């Protein structure tokens, strides 16, 4: 639905996330009710979001607003093929694999440190499969090497365990940990007296004085 997609594009990051969520749910429906999603639906996802059949410049939009949403879409398409819920032709599968690998090379995995080993093996198999020509084969090999280098770099990055305070302290900048916090000493400030309450006390005191004065005069006259 072109209007729906345009509406999502107007929402920026959140809209991209919503589109990716729709593809995620498509795979969920296929897993739970296999007859609910036909091959045409998967092909439509490829044509619209990877090939930009509606001429929305959607690949550029994903790249600018939320590249991980696009990466998620490509990943779900690969998973649908890996789990044999969909059987695209070799060229389409290679195109999806290239789109996914390029996204990872540019931005890293959307869930760094939590690689799907089965998907990794499947991706390797797709990208090393016989290509239609030597140039494509060389390009695929180069991209795959870049992909592995990115994955290795991500795995080598130190991960801070939120449940390990010592590790978190080591990962924090030294000045942030050791720098003392200074500030001016604040003197206690007396809360201001309520003006209405003050008037009531004054009126009550005046009434008490007049009452005593009247009593004394009356007693003196007796």
XYZ file of N, CA and C in Angstrom:
666
model
N 0.852 -1.179 0.000
C 0.000 0.000 0.000
C 0.899 1.244 0.000
N 0.910 1.932 -1.118
C 1.826 3.068 -1.254
C 1.551 4.159 -0.216
N 0.283 4.470 0.015
C -0.049 5.536 0.968
C 0.380 5.161 2.384
N 0.221 3.899 2.735
C 0.655 3.464 4.068
C 2.164 3.608 4.204
N 2.888 3.202 3.169
C 4.348 3.301 3.219
C 4.778 4.765 3.310
N 4.128 5.624 2.538
C 4.465 7.056 2.605
C 4.184 7.612 3.992
N 3.087 7.157 4.599
C 2.799 7.586 5.967
C 3.878 7.150 6.935
N 4.364 5.924 6.776
C 5.445 5.435 7.628
C 6.736 6.223 7.378
N 6.967 6.578 6.137
C 8.175 7.339 5.814
C 8.143 8.724 6.455
N 6.966 9.272 6.604
C 6.836 10.577 7.262
C 7.167 10.492 8.758
N 7.109 9.287 9.319
C 7.378 9.103 10.742
C 8.854 8.864 11.041
N 9.676 8.798 9.996
C 11.118 8.664 10.213
C 11.499 7.331 10.829
N 12.322 7.392 11.870
C 12.863 6.192 12.518
C 11.753 5.238 12.948
N 10.739 5.770 13.620
C 9.656 4.921 14.122
C 8.892 4.261 12.977
N 8.718 4.983 11.873
C 8.032 4.413 10.723
C 8.809 3.262 10.116
N 10.126 3.413 10.029
C 10.966 2.320 9.522
C 10.866 1.100 10.422
N 10.836 1.347 11.726
C 10.705 0.253 12.678
C 9.368 -0.458 12.505
N 8.335 0.302 12.201
C 7.000 -0.276 12.009
C 6.981 -1.166 10.762
N 7.635 -0.721 9.695
C 7.696 -1.525 8.468
C 8.431 -2.836 8.742
N 9.573 -2.733 9.423
C 10.336 -3.940 9.751
C 9.518 -4.878 10.633
N 8.732 -4.299 11.542
C 7.884 -5.119 12.400
C 6.832 -5.877 11.603
N 6.331 -5.259 10.534
C 5.358 -5.939 9.682
C 5.951 -7.157 8.992
N 7.212 -7.022 8.537
C 7.885 -8.159 7.900
C 8.158 -9.248 8.933
N 8.538 -8.839 10.140
C 8.754 -9.796 11.225
C 7.478 -10.592 11.497
N 6.343 -9.903 11.547
C 5.062 -10.578 11.794
C 4.684 -11.491 10.643
N 5.086 -11.117 9.419
C 4.814 -11.973 8.265
C 5.485 -13.328 8.434
N 6.742 -13.302 8.881
C 7.441 -14.559 9.135
C 6.766 -15.324 10.272
N 6.304 -14.607 11.284
C 5.613 -15.266 12.394
C 4.335 -15.965 11.940
N 3.580 -15.294 11.078
C 2.362 -15.914 10.556
C 2.688 -17.160 9.741
N 3.764 -17.062 8.943
C 4.152 -18.199 8.105
C 4.545 -19.397 8.955
N 5.240 -19.127 10.060
C 5.673 -20.216 10.940
C 4.482 -20.866 11.634
N 3.545 -20.057 12.080
C 2.415 -20.577 12.856
C 1.278 -21.091 11.986
N 1.061 -20.453 10.829
C 0.002 -20.898 9.914
C 0.573 -20.847 8.504
N 1.168 -21.944 8.110
C 1.975 -21.967 6.889
C 1.212 -21.517 5.655
N -0.075 -21.802 5.606
C -0.855 -21.453 4.420
C -1.273 -19.975 4.394
N -0.948 -19.233 5.458
C -1.425 -17.850 5.552
C -0.598 -16.871 4.718
N 0.615 -17.254 4.342
C 1.500 -16.359 3.584
C 1.995 -17.098 2.351
N 1.681 -16.548 1.191
C 2.098 -17.173 -0.063
C 3.452 -16.628 -0.505
N 4.057 -17.282 -1.485
C 5.341 -16.817 -2.021
C 5.231 -15.429 -2.624
N 4.037 -15.092 -3.133
C 3.854 -13.766 -3.728
C 4.072 -12.658 -2.708
N 3.726 -12.912 -1.464
C 3.901 -11.908 -0.419
C 5.380 -11.640 -0.193
N 6.178 -12.700 -0.113
C 7.618 -12.516 0.070
C 8.232 -11.775 -1.121
N 7.782 -12.140 -2.297
C 8.311 -11.471 -3.487
C 7.932 -9.992 -3.502
N 6.729 -9.691 -3.020
C 6.293 -8.295 -2.934
C 7.174 -7.514 -1.971
N 7.550 -8.125 -0.869
C 8.440 -7.460 0.087
C 9.779 -7.139 -0.557
N 10.306 -8.083 -1.326
C 11.574 -7.853 -2.035
C 11.422 -6.722 -3.040
N 10.365 -6.776 -3.838
C 10.178 -5.786 -4.893
C 10.003 -4.372 -4.338
N 9.289 -4.244 -3.212
C 8.985 -2.920 -2.673
C 10.131 -2.359 -1.843
N 10.678 -3.177 -0.938
C 11.645 -2.652 0.032
C 13.103 -2.807 -0.393
N 13.397 -3.767 -1.249
C 14.766 -3.907 -1.735
C 14.945 -3.295 -3.122
N 13.958 -3.504 -3.989
C 14.087 -3.033 -5.370
C 13.375 -1.701 -5.620
N 12.658 -1.220 -4.624
C 11.975 0.079 -4.714
C 11.073 0.168 -5.943
N 10.218 -0.825 -6.106
C 9.335 -0.862 -7.267
C 8.373 0.322 -7.308
N 8.053 0.915 -6.172
C 7.122 2.037 -6.132
C 7.828 3.392 -6.279
N 9.118 3.357 -6.539
C 9.898 4.585 -6.786
C 9.763 5.599 -5.642
N 9.993 5.125 -4.430
C 9.909 5.975 -3.243
C 11.290 6.348 -2.703
N 12.343 5.891 -3.391
C 13.713 6.051 -2.860
C 13.806 5.471 -1.449
N 13.179 4.333 -1.282
C 13.032 3.789 0.063
C 14.340 3.242 0.621
N 15.217 2.767 -0.247
C 16.506 2.279 0.265
C 17.301 3.436 0.862
N 17.291 4.582 0.186
C 17.993 5.759 0.698
C 17.345 6.250 1.993
N 16.019 6.148 2.045
C 15.305 6.571 3.256
C 15.663 5.679 4.439
N 15.667 4.381 4.235
C 16.083 3.471 5.307
C 17.498 3.809 5.767
N 18.382 4.035 4.815
C 19.777 4.305 5.140
C 19.914 5.557 5.991
N 19.088 6.563 5.705
C 19.179 7.830 6.426
C 18.466 7.790 7.771
N 17.339 7.090 7.836
C 16.507 7.148 9.038
C 16.716 5.990 10.005
N 16.861 4.787 9.471
C 16.955 3.621 10.356
C 17.508 2.434 9.567
N 18.822 2.388 9.355
C 19.398 1.293 8.566
C 19.197 -0.079 9.198
N 19.059 -0.129 10.517
C 18.862 -1.417 11.162
C 17.480 -1.992 10.875
N 16.519 -1.150 10.582
C 15.204 -1.646 10.190
C 15.298 -2.352 8.839
N 16.041 -1.761 7.907
C 16.243 -2.409 6.606
C 17.002 -3.716 6.788
N 18.021 -3.692 7.642
C 18.793 -4.904 7.896
C 17.892 -6.005 8.448
N 16.948 -5.627 9.315
C 16.012 -6.589 9.868
C 15.140 -7.205 8.778
N 14.696 -6.385 7.827
C 13.865 -6.890 6.733
C 14.643 -7.920 5.915
N 15.885 -7.569 5.545
C 16.706 -8.496 4.771
C 16.969 -9.780 5.551
N 17.172 -9.650 6.843
C 17.420 -10.820 7.682
C 16.210 -11.743 7.713
N 14.997 -11.168 7.822
C 13.785 -12.003 7.861
C 13.588 -12.721 6.522
N 13.932 -12.052 5.441
C 13.816 -12.696 4.130
C 14.778 -13.874 4.027
N 15.992 -13.686 4.522
C 16.958 -14.780 4.515
C 16.486 -15.928 5.404
N 15.939 -15.592 6.555
C 15.457 -16.621 7.472
C 14.283 -17.400 6.859
N 13.409 -16.693 6.165
C 12.277 -17.371 5.523
C 12.780 -18.388 4.501
N 13.844 -18.028 3.788
C 14.410 -18.957 2.812
C 15.171 -20.087 3.505
N 15.948 -19.739 4.530
C 16.729 -20.765 5.242
C 15.838 -21.834 5.867
N 14.714 -21.411 6.409
C 13.793 -22.346 7.058
C 12.825 -22.978 6.072
N 13.023 -22.670 4.779
C 12.247 -23.257 3.682
C 10.759 -22.925 3.749
N 10.460 -21.716 4.251
C 9.098 -21.215 4.163
C 8.866 -20.490 2.843
N 9.957 -20.256 2.130
C 9.901 -19.542 0.851
C 11.119 -19.969 0.040
N 10.932 -20.178 -1.253
C 12.022 -20.637 -2.102
C 12.237 -19.663 -3.262
N 12.968 -18.582 -3.011
C 13.250 -17.632 -4.092
C 14.261 -18.217 -5.073
N 14.326 -17.608 -6.247
C 15.331 -18.067 -7.205
C 16.719 -17.617 -6.750
N 17.746 -18.166 -7.342
C 19.123 -17.936 -6.904
C 19.512 -16.466 -6.980
N 19.081 -15.785 -8.037
C 19.442 -14.369 -8.182
C 18.800 -13.520 -7.080
N 17.542 -13.789 -6.775
C 16.854 -13.032 -5.722
C 17.503 -13.287 -4.368
N 17.817 -14.536 -4.098
C 18.439 -14.873 -2.816
C 19.810 -14.209 -2.696
N 20.563 -14.202 -3.787
C 21.868 -13.539 -3.769
C 21.703 -12.042 -3.536
N 20.696 -11.440 -4.147
C 20.438 -10.005 -3.972
C 20.118 -9.666 -2.517
N 19.334 -10.496 -1.876
C 19.002 -10.277 -0.457
C 20.251 -10.410 0.400
N 21.041 -11.440 0.119
C 22.261 -11.667 0.895
C 23.218 -10.491 0.759
N 23.352 -9.966 -0.438
C 24.232 -8.809 -0.666
C 23.720 -7.595 0.097
N 22.410 -7.341 0.056
C 21.830 -6.196 0.763
C 22.069 -6.313 2.261
N 21.914 -7.514 2.793
C 22.125 -7.738 4.226
C 23.596 -7.547 4.590
N 24.496 -8.163 3.829
C 25.926 -8.075 4.127
C 26.430 -6.642 4.013
N 25.980 -5.919 3.005
C 26.407 -4.524 2.849
C 25.956 -3.677 4.034
N 24.760 -3.933 4.521
C 24.264 -3.182 5.669
C 25.119 -3.453 6.899
N 25.482 -4.715 7.102
C 26.316 -5.061 8.256
C 27.692 -4.431 8.131
N 28.276 -4.441 6.937
C 29.596 -3.850 6.735
C 29.570 -2.357 7.059
N 28.499 -1.675 6.685
C 28.407 -0.227 6.925
C 28.068 0.108 8.368
N 27.162 -0.669 8.967
C 26.606 -0.273 10.262
C 26.837 -1.281 11.388
N 27.348 -2.436 11.079
C 27.449 -3.471 12.088
C 26.127 -4.208 12.237
N 26.172 -5.348 12.904
C 24.945 -6.106 13.134
C 24.010 -5.309 14.045
N 22.732 -5.401 13.792
C 21.766 -4.654 14.599
C 21.734 -5.184 16.035
N 22.172 -6.423 16.238
C 22.296 -6.987 17.579
C 23.718 -7.528 17.712
N 24.665 -6.621 17.845
C 26.072 -7.003 17.897
C 26.337 -7.932 19.071
N 27.142 -8.949 18.811
C 27.493 -9.883 19.871
C 26.509 -11.024 20.032
N 25.406 -10.992 19.281
C 24.399 -12.050 19.382
C 24.126 -12.605 17.985
N 25.156 -13.155 17.368
C 25.043 -13.643 16.005
C 24.217 -14.924 15.947
N 23.410 -15.018 14.905
C 22.631 -16.216 14.633
C 23.533 -17.162 13.833
N 24.081 -18.159 14.499
C 25.069 -19.024 13.860
C 24.497 -19.735 12.637
N 23.258 -20.170 12.716
C 22.651 -20.868 11.575
C 22.481 -19.917 10.388
N 22.116 -18.688 10.692
C 21.988 -17.712 9.611
C 23.355 -17.394 9.015
N 24.386 -17.334 9.861
C 25.733 -17.061 9.373
C 26.185 -18.136 8.387
N 25.927 -19.382 8.713
C 26.291 -20.491 7.820
C 25.511 -20.402 6.518
N 24.227 -20.090 6.625
C 23.390 -19.977 5.422
C 23.868 -18.834 4.535
N 24.187 -17.697 5.141
C 24.669 -16.542 4.377
C 25.955 -16.894 3.632
N 26.864 -17.589 4.297
C 28.118 -18.012 3.660
C 27.840 -18.902 2.466
N 26.898 -19.816 2.609
C 26.580 -20.728 1.521
C 26.002 -19.983 0.314
N 25.135 -19.000 0.594
C 24.530 -18.234 -0.492
C 25.583 -17.402 -1.228
N 26.479 -16.781 -0.466
C 27.435 -15.858 -1.078
C 28.617 -16.571 -1.728
N 28.797 -17.841 -1.451
C 29.864 -18.601 -2.106
C 29.318 -19.554 -3.166
N 28.005 -19.502 -3.407
C 27.403 -20.342 -4.433
C 27.881 -19.876 -5.811
N 27.868 -20.748 -6.799
C 28.301 -20.354 -8.151
C 27.571 -19.111 -8.640
N 28.337 -18.145 -9.117
C 27.773 -16.875 -9.600
C 27.631 -16.924 -11.115
N 26.798 -16.044 -11.680
C 26.580 -16.074 -13.130
C 27.794 -15.645 -13.945
N 28.736 -14.917 -13.347
C 29.917 -14.465 -14.078
C 31.059 -14.235 -13.097
N 32.305 -14.191 -13.577
C 33.464 -14.021 -12.688
C 33.449 -12.705 -11.906
N 32.961 -11.647 -12.528
C 32.929 -10.352 -11.837
C 32.019 -10.401 -10.600
N 30.866 -11.018 -10.769
C 29.942 -11.148 -9.643
C 30.552 -12.024 -8.558
N 31.187 -13.104 -8.963
C 31.819 -14.001 -7.995
C 32.891 -13.271 -7.194
N 33.707 -12.442 -7.875
C 34.750 -11.694 -7.183
C 34.162 -10.668 -6.231
N 33.098 -9.981 -6.680
C 32.441 -8.985 -5.831
C 31.848 -9.643 -4.585
N 31.259 -10.808 -4.760
C 30.674 -11.528 -3.623
C 31.760 -11.945 -2.637
N 32.883 -12.403 -3.159
C 33.979 -12.830 -2.293
C 34.534 -11.655 -1.497
N 34.701 -10.514 -2.164
C 35.206 -9.315 -1.485
C 34.252 -8.856 -0.389
N 32.966 -8.844 -0.718
C 31.961 -8.428 0.265
C 31.932 -9.383 1.450
N 32.058 -10.674 1.178
C 32.033 -11.655 2.255
C 33.229 -11.469 3.188
N 34.386 -11.162 2.620
C 35.568 -10.909 3.452
C 35.354 -9.679 4.331
N 34.777 -8.630 3.761
C 34.491 -7.423 4.541
C 33.480 -7.720 5.649
N 32.522 -8.561 5.326
C 31.510 -8.949 6.315
C 32.160 -9.674 7.490
N 33.036 -10.611 7.189
C 33.715 -11.362 8.252
C 34.609 -10.447 9.092
N 35.274 -9.500 8.450
C 36.120 -8.562 9.186
C 35.291 -7.718 10.150
N 34.118 -7.259 9.692
C 33.235 -6.483 10.550
C 32.738 -7.312 11.722
N 32.352 -8.552 11.443
C 31.862 -9.431 12.500
C 32.948 -9.705 13.525
N 34.185 -9.941 13.048
C 35.295 -10.209 13.957
C 35.588 -8.991 14.828
N 35.527 -7.800 14.228
C 35.775 -6.573 14.988
C 34.716 -6.379 16.066
N 33.475 -6.701 15.752
C 32.401 -6.585 16.744
C 32.610 -7.556 17.896
N 33.025 -8.768 17.578
C 33.231 -9.765 18.614
C 34.414 -9.408 19.514
N 35.373 -8.661 18.948
C 36.562 -8.293 19.715
C 36.316 -7.111 20.641
N 35.245 -6.357 20.394
C 34.962 -5.196 21.235
C 34.589 -5.650 22.640
N 35.145 -4.974 23.674
C 34.808 -5.367 25.056
C 33.353 -5.083 25.345
N 32.709 -6.026 25.980
C 31.308 -5.884 26.361
C 31.219 -5.615 27.859
N 30.491 -4.609 28.258
C 30.315 -4.264 29.664
C 29.101 -4.995 30.201
N 29.322 -5.770 31.236
C 28.227 -6.496 31.876
C 27.578 -5.592 32.907
N 26.298 -5.274 32.690
C 25.612 -4.369 33.608
C 25.504 -4.964 35.009
N 25.595 -6.276 35.123
C 25.502 -6.907 36.426
C 26.870 -7.030 37.099
N 27.912 -6.534 36.446
C 29.258 -6.602 37.001
C 29.766 -5.182 37.213
N 29.617 -4.607 38.399
C 30.032 -3.217 38.642
C 31.502 -2.983 38.373
N 32.344 -3.985 38.654
C 33.778 -3.808 38.442
C 34.081 -3.611 36.965
N 33.429 -4.411 36.124
C 33.644 -4.274 34.690
C 33.126 -2.939 34.191
N 31.986 -2.502 34.726
C 31.424 -1.216 34.318
C 32.339 -0.072 34.723
N 32.948 -0.181 35.902
C 33.851 0.871 36.370
C 35.098 0.940 35.512
N 35.598 -0.236 35.074
C 36.777 -0.248 34.224
C 36.477 0.337 32.864
N 35.253 0.127 32.393
C 34.895 0.635 31.070
C 34.629 2.126 31.085
N 34.283 2.696 32.235
C 33.973 4.125 32.330
C 35.257 4.938 32.282
N 35.235 6.162 31.747
C 36.413 7.024 31.738
C 36.895 7.291 33.150
N 38.232 7.376 33.312
C 38.808 7.534 34.646
C 38.324 8.802 35.318
N 38.243 9.896 34.531
C 37.844 11.148 35.153
C 36.410 11.117 35.634
N 35.586 10.295 34.969
C 34.182 10.202 35.386
C 34.054 9.445 36.701
N 35.026 8.540 36.979
C 34.957 7.743 38.193
C 35.589 8.456 39.373
N 36.782 9.105 39.143
C 37.557 9.632 40.258
C 37.324 11.106 40.552
N 36.753 11.851 39.627
C 36.579 13.282 39.823
C 35.574 13.565 40.927
N 35.989 14.300 41.999
C 35.041 14.567 43.093
C 33.976 15.553 42.663
N 32.859 15.457 43.300
C 31.759 16.368 43.037
C 31.830 17.508 44.034
N 31.908 18.738 43.544
C 32.003 19.899 44.415
C 30.828 20.819 44.177
N 30.601 21.692 45.178
C 29.503 22.639 45.028
C 29.458 23.558 46.225
N 28.694 24.590 46.161
C 28.568 25.534 47.263
C 27.710 24.955 48.374
N 28.126 25.287 49.624
C 27.355 24.839 50.769
C 26.073 25.655 50.869
N 24.977 24.979 50.988
C 23.690 25.650 51.044
C 23.276 25.843 52.493
N 22.915 27.071 52.850
C 22.433 27.378 54.191
C 20.937 27.146 54.253
N 20.451 26.647 55.401
C 18.996 26.440 55.503
C 18.257 27.759 55.448
N 17.212 27.764 54.730
C 16.404 28.971 54.559
C 15.095 28.777 55.286
N 14.778 29.731 56.174
C 13.519 29.638 56.923
C 12.353 29.851 55.986
N 11.366 29.041 56.143
C 10.196 29.186 55.301
C 9.430 30.446 55.698
N 8.964 31.233 54.757
C 8.274 32.483 55.065
C 6.969 32.232 55.804
N 6.650 33.163 56.706
C 5.399 33.036 57.447
C 4.216 33.340 56.547
N 3.179 32.602 56.772
C 1.971 32.798 55.975
C 1.281 34.080 56.436
N 1.009 35.046 55.555
C 0.438 36.339 55.968
C -0.949 36.216 56.595
N -1.777 35.323 56.086
C -3.127 35.185 56.634
C -3.067 34.652 58.058
N -2.196 33.654 58.257
C -2.053 33.090 59.587
C -1.539 34.146 60.565
N -0.628 35.000 60.131
C -0.097 36.063 60.990
C -1.194 37.026 61.419
N -2.096 37.369 60.499
C -3.205 38.271 60.826
C -4.137 37.656 61.857
N -4.391 36.347 61.720
C -5.272 35.689 62.678
C -4.667 35.713 64.079
N -3.346 35.476 64.170
C -2.696 35.521 65.471
C -2.746 36.930 66.064
N -2.561 37.933 65.254
C -2.606 39.318 65.742
C -3.997 39.684 66.238
N -5.017 39.258 65.464
C -6.400 39.560 65.865
C -6.757 38.849 67.168
N -6.293 37.577 67.279
C -6.574 36.838 68.505
C -5.907 37.473 69.722
N -4.671 37.952 69.542
C -3.974 38.603 70.655
C -4.653 39.896 71.076
N -5.098 40.686 70.081
C -5.787 41.942 70.389
C -7.091 41.690 71.138
N -7.810 40.635 70.691
C -9.074 40.304 71.362
C -8.839 39.901 72.819
N -7.754 39.134 73.065
C -7.445 38.706 74.419
C -7.087 39.894 75.310
N -6.338 40.867 74.765
C -5.973 42.067 75.538
C -7.212 42.875 75.914
N -8.108 43.067 74.928
C -9.336 43.827 75.193
C -10.197 43.112 76.225
N -10.232 41.772 76.163
C -11.038 41.020 77.109
C -10.509 41.191 78.531
N -9.179 41.114 78.689
C -8.579 41.292 80.017
C -8.786 42.712 80.519
N -8.627 43.715 79.629
C -8.802 45.115 80.006
C -10.224 45.386 80.487
N -11.206 44.809 79.769
C -12.602 44.995 80.159
C -12.913 44.363 81.494
N -12.312 43.183 81.732
C -12.528 42.479 82.981
C -11.961 43.273 84.157
N -10.760 43.837 83.955
C -10.124 44.612 85.031
C -10.924 45.848 85.339
N -11.386 46.575 84.351
C -12.190 47.782 84.569
C -13.483 47.473 85.308
N -14.096 46.346 84.883
C -15.366 45.972 85.503
C -15.166 45.619 86.979
N -14.068 44.934 87.271
C -13.779 44.558 88.642
C -13.466 45.782 89.506
N -12.787 46.777 88.902
C -12.432 47.983 89.647
C -13.653 48.833 89.967
N -14.679 48.748 89.146
C -15.858 49.586 89.389
C -16.789 48.973 90.417
N -16.592 47.743 90.799
C -17.489 47.074 91.739
C -17.118 47.425 93.176
